[in-house]
PDB file of C-alpha atoms in Angstrom:
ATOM      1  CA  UNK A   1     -35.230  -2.685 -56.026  1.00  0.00           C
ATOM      2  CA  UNK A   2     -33.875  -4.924 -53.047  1.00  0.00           C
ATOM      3  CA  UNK A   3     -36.575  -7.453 -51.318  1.00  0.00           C
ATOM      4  CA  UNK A   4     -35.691  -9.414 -48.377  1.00  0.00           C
ATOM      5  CA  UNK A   5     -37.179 -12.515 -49.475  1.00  0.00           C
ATOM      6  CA  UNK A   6     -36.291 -14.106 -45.997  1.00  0.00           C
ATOM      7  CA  UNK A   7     -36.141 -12.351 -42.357  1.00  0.00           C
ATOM      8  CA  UNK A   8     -37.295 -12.639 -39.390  1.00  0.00           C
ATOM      9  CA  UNK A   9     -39.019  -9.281 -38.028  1.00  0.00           C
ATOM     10  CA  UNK A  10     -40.248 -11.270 -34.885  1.00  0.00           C
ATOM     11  CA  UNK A  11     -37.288 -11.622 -33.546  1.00  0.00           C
ATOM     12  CA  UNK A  12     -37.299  -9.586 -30.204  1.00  0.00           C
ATOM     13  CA  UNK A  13     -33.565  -8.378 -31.538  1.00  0.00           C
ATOM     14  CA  UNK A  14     -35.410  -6.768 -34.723  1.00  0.00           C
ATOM     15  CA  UNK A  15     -38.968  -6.104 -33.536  1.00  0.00           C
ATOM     16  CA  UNK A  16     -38.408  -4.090 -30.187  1.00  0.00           C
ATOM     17  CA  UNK A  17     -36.664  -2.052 -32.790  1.00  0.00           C
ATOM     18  CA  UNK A  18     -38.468  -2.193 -35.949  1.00  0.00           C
ATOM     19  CA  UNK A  19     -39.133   1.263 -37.074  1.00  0.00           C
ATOM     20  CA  UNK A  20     -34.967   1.678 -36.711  1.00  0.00           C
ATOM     21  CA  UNK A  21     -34.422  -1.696 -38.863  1.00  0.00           C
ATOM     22  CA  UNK A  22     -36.686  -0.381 -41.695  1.00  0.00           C
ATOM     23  CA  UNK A  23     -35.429   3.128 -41.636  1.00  0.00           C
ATOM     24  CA  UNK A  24     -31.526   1.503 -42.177  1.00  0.00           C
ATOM     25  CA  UNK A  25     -32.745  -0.973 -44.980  1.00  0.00           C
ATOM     26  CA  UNK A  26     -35.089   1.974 -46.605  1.00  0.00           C
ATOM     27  CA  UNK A  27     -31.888   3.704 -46.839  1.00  0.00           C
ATOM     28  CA  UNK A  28     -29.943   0.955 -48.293  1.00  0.00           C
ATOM     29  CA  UNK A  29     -32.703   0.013 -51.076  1.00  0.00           C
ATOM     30  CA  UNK A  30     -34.289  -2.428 -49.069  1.00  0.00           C
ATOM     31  CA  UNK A  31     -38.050  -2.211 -50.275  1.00  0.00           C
ATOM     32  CA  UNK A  32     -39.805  -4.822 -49.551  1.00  0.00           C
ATOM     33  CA  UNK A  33     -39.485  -7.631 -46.840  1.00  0.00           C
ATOM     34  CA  UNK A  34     -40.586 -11.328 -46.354  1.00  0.00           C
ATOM     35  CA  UNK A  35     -41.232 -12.323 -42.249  1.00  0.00           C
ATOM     36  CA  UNK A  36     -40.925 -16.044 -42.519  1.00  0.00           C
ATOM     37  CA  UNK A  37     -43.315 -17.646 -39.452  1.00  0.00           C
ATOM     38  CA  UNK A  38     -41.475 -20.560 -37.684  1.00  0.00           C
ATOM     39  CA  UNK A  39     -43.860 -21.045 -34.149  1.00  0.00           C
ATOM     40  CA  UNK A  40     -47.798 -19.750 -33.643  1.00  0.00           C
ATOM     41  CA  UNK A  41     -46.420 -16.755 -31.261  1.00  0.00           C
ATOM     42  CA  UNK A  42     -44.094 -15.739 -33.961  1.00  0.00           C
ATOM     43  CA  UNK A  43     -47.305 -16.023 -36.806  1.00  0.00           C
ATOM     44  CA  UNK A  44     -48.667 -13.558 -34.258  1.00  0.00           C
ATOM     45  CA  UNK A  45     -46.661 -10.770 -34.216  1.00  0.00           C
ATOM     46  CA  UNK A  46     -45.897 -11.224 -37.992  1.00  0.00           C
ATOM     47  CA  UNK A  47     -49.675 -10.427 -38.311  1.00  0.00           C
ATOM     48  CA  UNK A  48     -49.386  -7.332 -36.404  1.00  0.00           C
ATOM     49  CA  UNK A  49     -45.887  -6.301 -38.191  1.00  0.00           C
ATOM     50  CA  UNK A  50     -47.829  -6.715 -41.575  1.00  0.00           C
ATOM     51  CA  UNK A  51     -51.053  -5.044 -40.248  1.00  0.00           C
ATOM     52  CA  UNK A  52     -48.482  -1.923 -39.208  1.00  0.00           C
ATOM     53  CA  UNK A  53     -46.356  -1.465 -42.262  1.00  0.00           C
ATOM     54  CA  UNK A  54     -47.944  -1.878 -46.064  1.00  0.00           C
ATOM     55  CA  UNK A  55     -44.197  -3.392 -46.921  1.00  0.00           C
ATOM     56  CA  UNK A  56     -43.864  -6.496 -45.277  1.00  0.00           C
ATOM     57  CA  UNK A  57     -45.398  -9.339 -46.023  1.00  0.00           C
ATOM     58  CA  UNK A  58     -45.724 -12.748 -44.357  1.00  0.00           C
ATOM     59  CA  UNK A  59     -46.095 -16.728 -44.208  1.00  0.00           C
ATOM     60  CA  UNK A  60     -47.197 -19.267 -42.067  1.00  0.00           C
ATOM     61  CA  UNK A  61     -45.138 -21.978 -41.270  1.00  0.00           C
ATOM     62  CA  UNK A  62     -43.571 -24.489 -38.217  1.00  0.00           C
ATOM     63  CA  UNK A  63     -40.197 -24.628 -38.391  1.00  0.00           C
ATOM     64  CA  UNK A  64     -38.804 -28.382 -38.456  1.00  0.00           C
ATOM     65  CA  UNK A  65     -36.946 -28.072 -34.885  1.00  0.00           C
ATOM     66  CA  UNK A  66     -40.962 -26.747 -33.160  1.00  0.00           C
ATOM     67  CA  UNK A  67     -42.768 -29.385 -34.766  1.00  0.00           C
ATOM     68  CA  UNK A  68     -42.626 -31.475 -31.456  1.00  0.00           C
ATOM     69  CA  UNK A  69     -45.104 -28.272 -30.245  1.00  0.00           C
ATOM     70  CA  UNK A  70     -47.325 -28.620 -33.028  1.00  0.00           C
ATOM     71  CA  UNK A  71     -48.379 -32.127 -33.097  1.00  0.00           C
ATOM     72  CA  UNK A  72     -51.950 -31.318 -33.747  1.00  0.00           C
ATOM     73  CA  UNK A  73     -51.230 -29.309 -36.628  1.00  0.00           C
ATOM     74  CA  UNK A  74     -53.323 -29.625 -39.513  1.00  0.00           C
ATOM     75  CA  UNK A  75     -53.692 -28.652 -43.262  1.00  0.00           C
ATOM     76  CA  UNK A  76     -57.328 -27.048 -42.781  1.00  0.00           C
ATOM     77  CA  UNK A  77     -55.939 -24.569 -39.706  1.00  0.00           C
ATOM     78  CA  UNK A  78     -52.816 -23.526 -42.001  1.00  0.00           C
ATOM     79  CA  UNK A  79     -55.021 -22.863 -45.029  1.00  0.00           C
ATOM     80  CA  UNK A  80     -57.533 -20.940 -42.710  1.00  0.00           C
ATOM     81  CA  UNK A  81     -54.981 -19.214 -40.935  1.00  0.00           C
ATOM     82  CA  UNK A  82     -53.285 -18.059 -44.419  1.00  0.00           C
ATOM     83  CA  UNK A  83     -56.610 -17.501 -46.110  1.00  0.00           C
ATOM     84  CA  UNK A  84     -57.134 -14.923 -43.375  1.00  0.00           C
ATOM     85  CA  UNK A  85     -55.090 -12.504 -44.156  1.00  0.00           C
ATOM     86  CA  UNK A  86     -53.652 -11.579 -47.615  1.00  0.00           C
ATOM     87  CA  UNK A  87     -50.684 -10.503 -46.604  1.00  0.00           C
ATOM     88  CA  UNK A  88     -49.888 -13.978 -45.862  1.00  0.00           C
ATOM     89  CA  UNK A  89     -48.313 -15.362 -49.097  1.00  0.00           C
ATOM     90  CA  UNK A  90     -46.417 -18.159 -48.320  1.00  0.00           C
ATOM     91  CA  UNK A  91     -45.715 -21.123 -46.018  1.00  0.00           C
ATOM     92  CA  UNK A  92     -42.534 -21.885 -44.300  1.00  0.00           C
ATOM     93  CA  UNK A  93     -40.371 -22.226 -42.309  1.00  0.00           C
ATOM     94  CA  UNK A  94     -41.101 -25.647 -42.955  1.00  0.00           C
ATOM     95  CA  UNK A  95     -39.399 -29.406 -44.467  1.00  0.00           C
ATOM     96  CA  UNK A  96     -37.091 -31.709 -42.360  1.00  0.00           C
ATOM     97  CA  UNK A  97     -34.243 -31.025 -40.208  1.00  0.00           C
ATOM     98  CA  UNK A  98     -32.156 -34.204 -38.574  1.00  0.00           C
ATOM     99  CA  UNK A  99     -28.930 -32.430 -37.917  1.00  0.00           C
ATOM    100  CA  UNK A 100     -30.018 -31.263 -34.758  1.00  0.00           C
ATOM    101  CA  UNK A 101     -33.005 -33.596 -33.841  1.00  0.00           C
ATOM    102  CA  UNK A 102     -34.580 -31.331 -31.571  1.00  0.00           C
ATOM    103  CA  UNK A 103     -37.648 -32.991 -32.949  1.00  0.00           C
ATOM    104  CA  UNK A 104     -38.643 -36.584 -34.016  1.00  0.00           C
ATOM    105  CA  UNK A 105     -38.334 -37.319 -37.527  1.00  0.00           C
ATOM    106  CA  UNK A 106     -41.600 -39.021 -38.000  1.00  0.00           C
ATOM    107  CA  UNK A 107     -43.771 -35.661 -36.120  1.00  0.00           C
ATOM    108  CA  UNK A 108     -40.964 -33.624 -38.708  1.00  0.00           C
ATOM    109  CA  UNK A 109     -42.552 -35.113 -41.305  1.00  0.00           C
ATOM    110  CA  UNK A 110     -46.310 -35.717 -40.220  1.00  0.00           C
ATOM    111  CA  UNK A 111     -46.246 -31.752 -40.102  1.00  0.00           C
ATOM    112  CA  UNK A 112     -44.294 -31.147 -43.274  1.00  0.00           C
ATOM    113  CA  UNK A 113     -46.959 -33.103 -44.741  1.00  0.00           C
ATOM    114  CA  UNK A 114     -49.429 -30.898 -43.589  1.00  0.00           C
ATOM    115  CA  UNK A 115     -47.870 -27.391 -44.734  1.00  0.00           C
ATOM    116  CA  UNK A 116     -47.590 -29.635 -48.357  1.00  0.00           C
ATOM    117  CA  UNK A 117     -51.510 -30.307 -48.423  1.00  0.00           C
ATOM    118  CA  UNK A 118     -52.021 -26.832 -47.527  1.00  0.00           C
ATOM    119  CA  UNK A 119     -49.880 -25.465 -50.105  1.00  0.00           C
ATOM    120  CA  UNK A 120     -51.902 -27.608 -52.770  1.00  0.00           C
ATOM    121  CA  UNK A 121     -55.096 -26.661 -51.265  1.00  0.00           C
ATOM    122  CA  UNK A 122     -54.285 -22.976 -51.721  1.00  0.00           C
ATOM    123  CA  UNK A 123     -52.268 -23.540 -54.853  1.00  0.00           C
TER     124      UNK A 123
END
């Protein structure tokens, strides 16, 4: 059995053509599939991918180079947002990227912080 442990469904490449993408990766062994969440609007259609298709799973997460958008972030909505659907069984994209600073290192890290206190809360 082959799991994509890391995709991105959301992507309007993938996802304006979804039931094609998981017909060629059903026929290549491709069982089971991991949407990784990097913005809010992609956490939203990864909750209606998952809703649609009972092999694709999903997480919650801002990636490092949106965290300028997400200033207000918090542990308590991540943990709600997760707890809300069980389909949701991980967080990321998250951590620190410098290389290409599209956001400041210090909200990088304020909101890396964040997904970590979530992930203890939730265990």
């Amino acid at each position: 059995m082959i799991v994509d442990s890391h995709c991105h469904l959301d992507d309007t490449k993938l996802y304006d053509q979804l039931d094609l993408v998981l017909k060629r990766a059903e026929e290549n062994q491709v069982k089971y599939f991991l949407s990784i969440c990097t913005t809010l609007n992609t956490f939203e259609k990864i909750k209606l991918i998952i809703q649609k298709y009972k092999n694709i799973y999903g997480t919650f997460g801002i990636h490092p180079h949106e965290t300028k958008n997400y200033v207000k972030l918090n542990s308590k909505f991540i943990s709600t947002s997760m707890n809300n659907n069980k389909k949701i069984i991980g967080i990321g994209e998250t951590g620190l990227d410098y290389y290409y600073n599209h956001s400041d290192k210090n909200i990088q890290k304020k909101i890396f912080v964040q997904h970590i206190e979530a992930a203890s809360s939730l265990n």
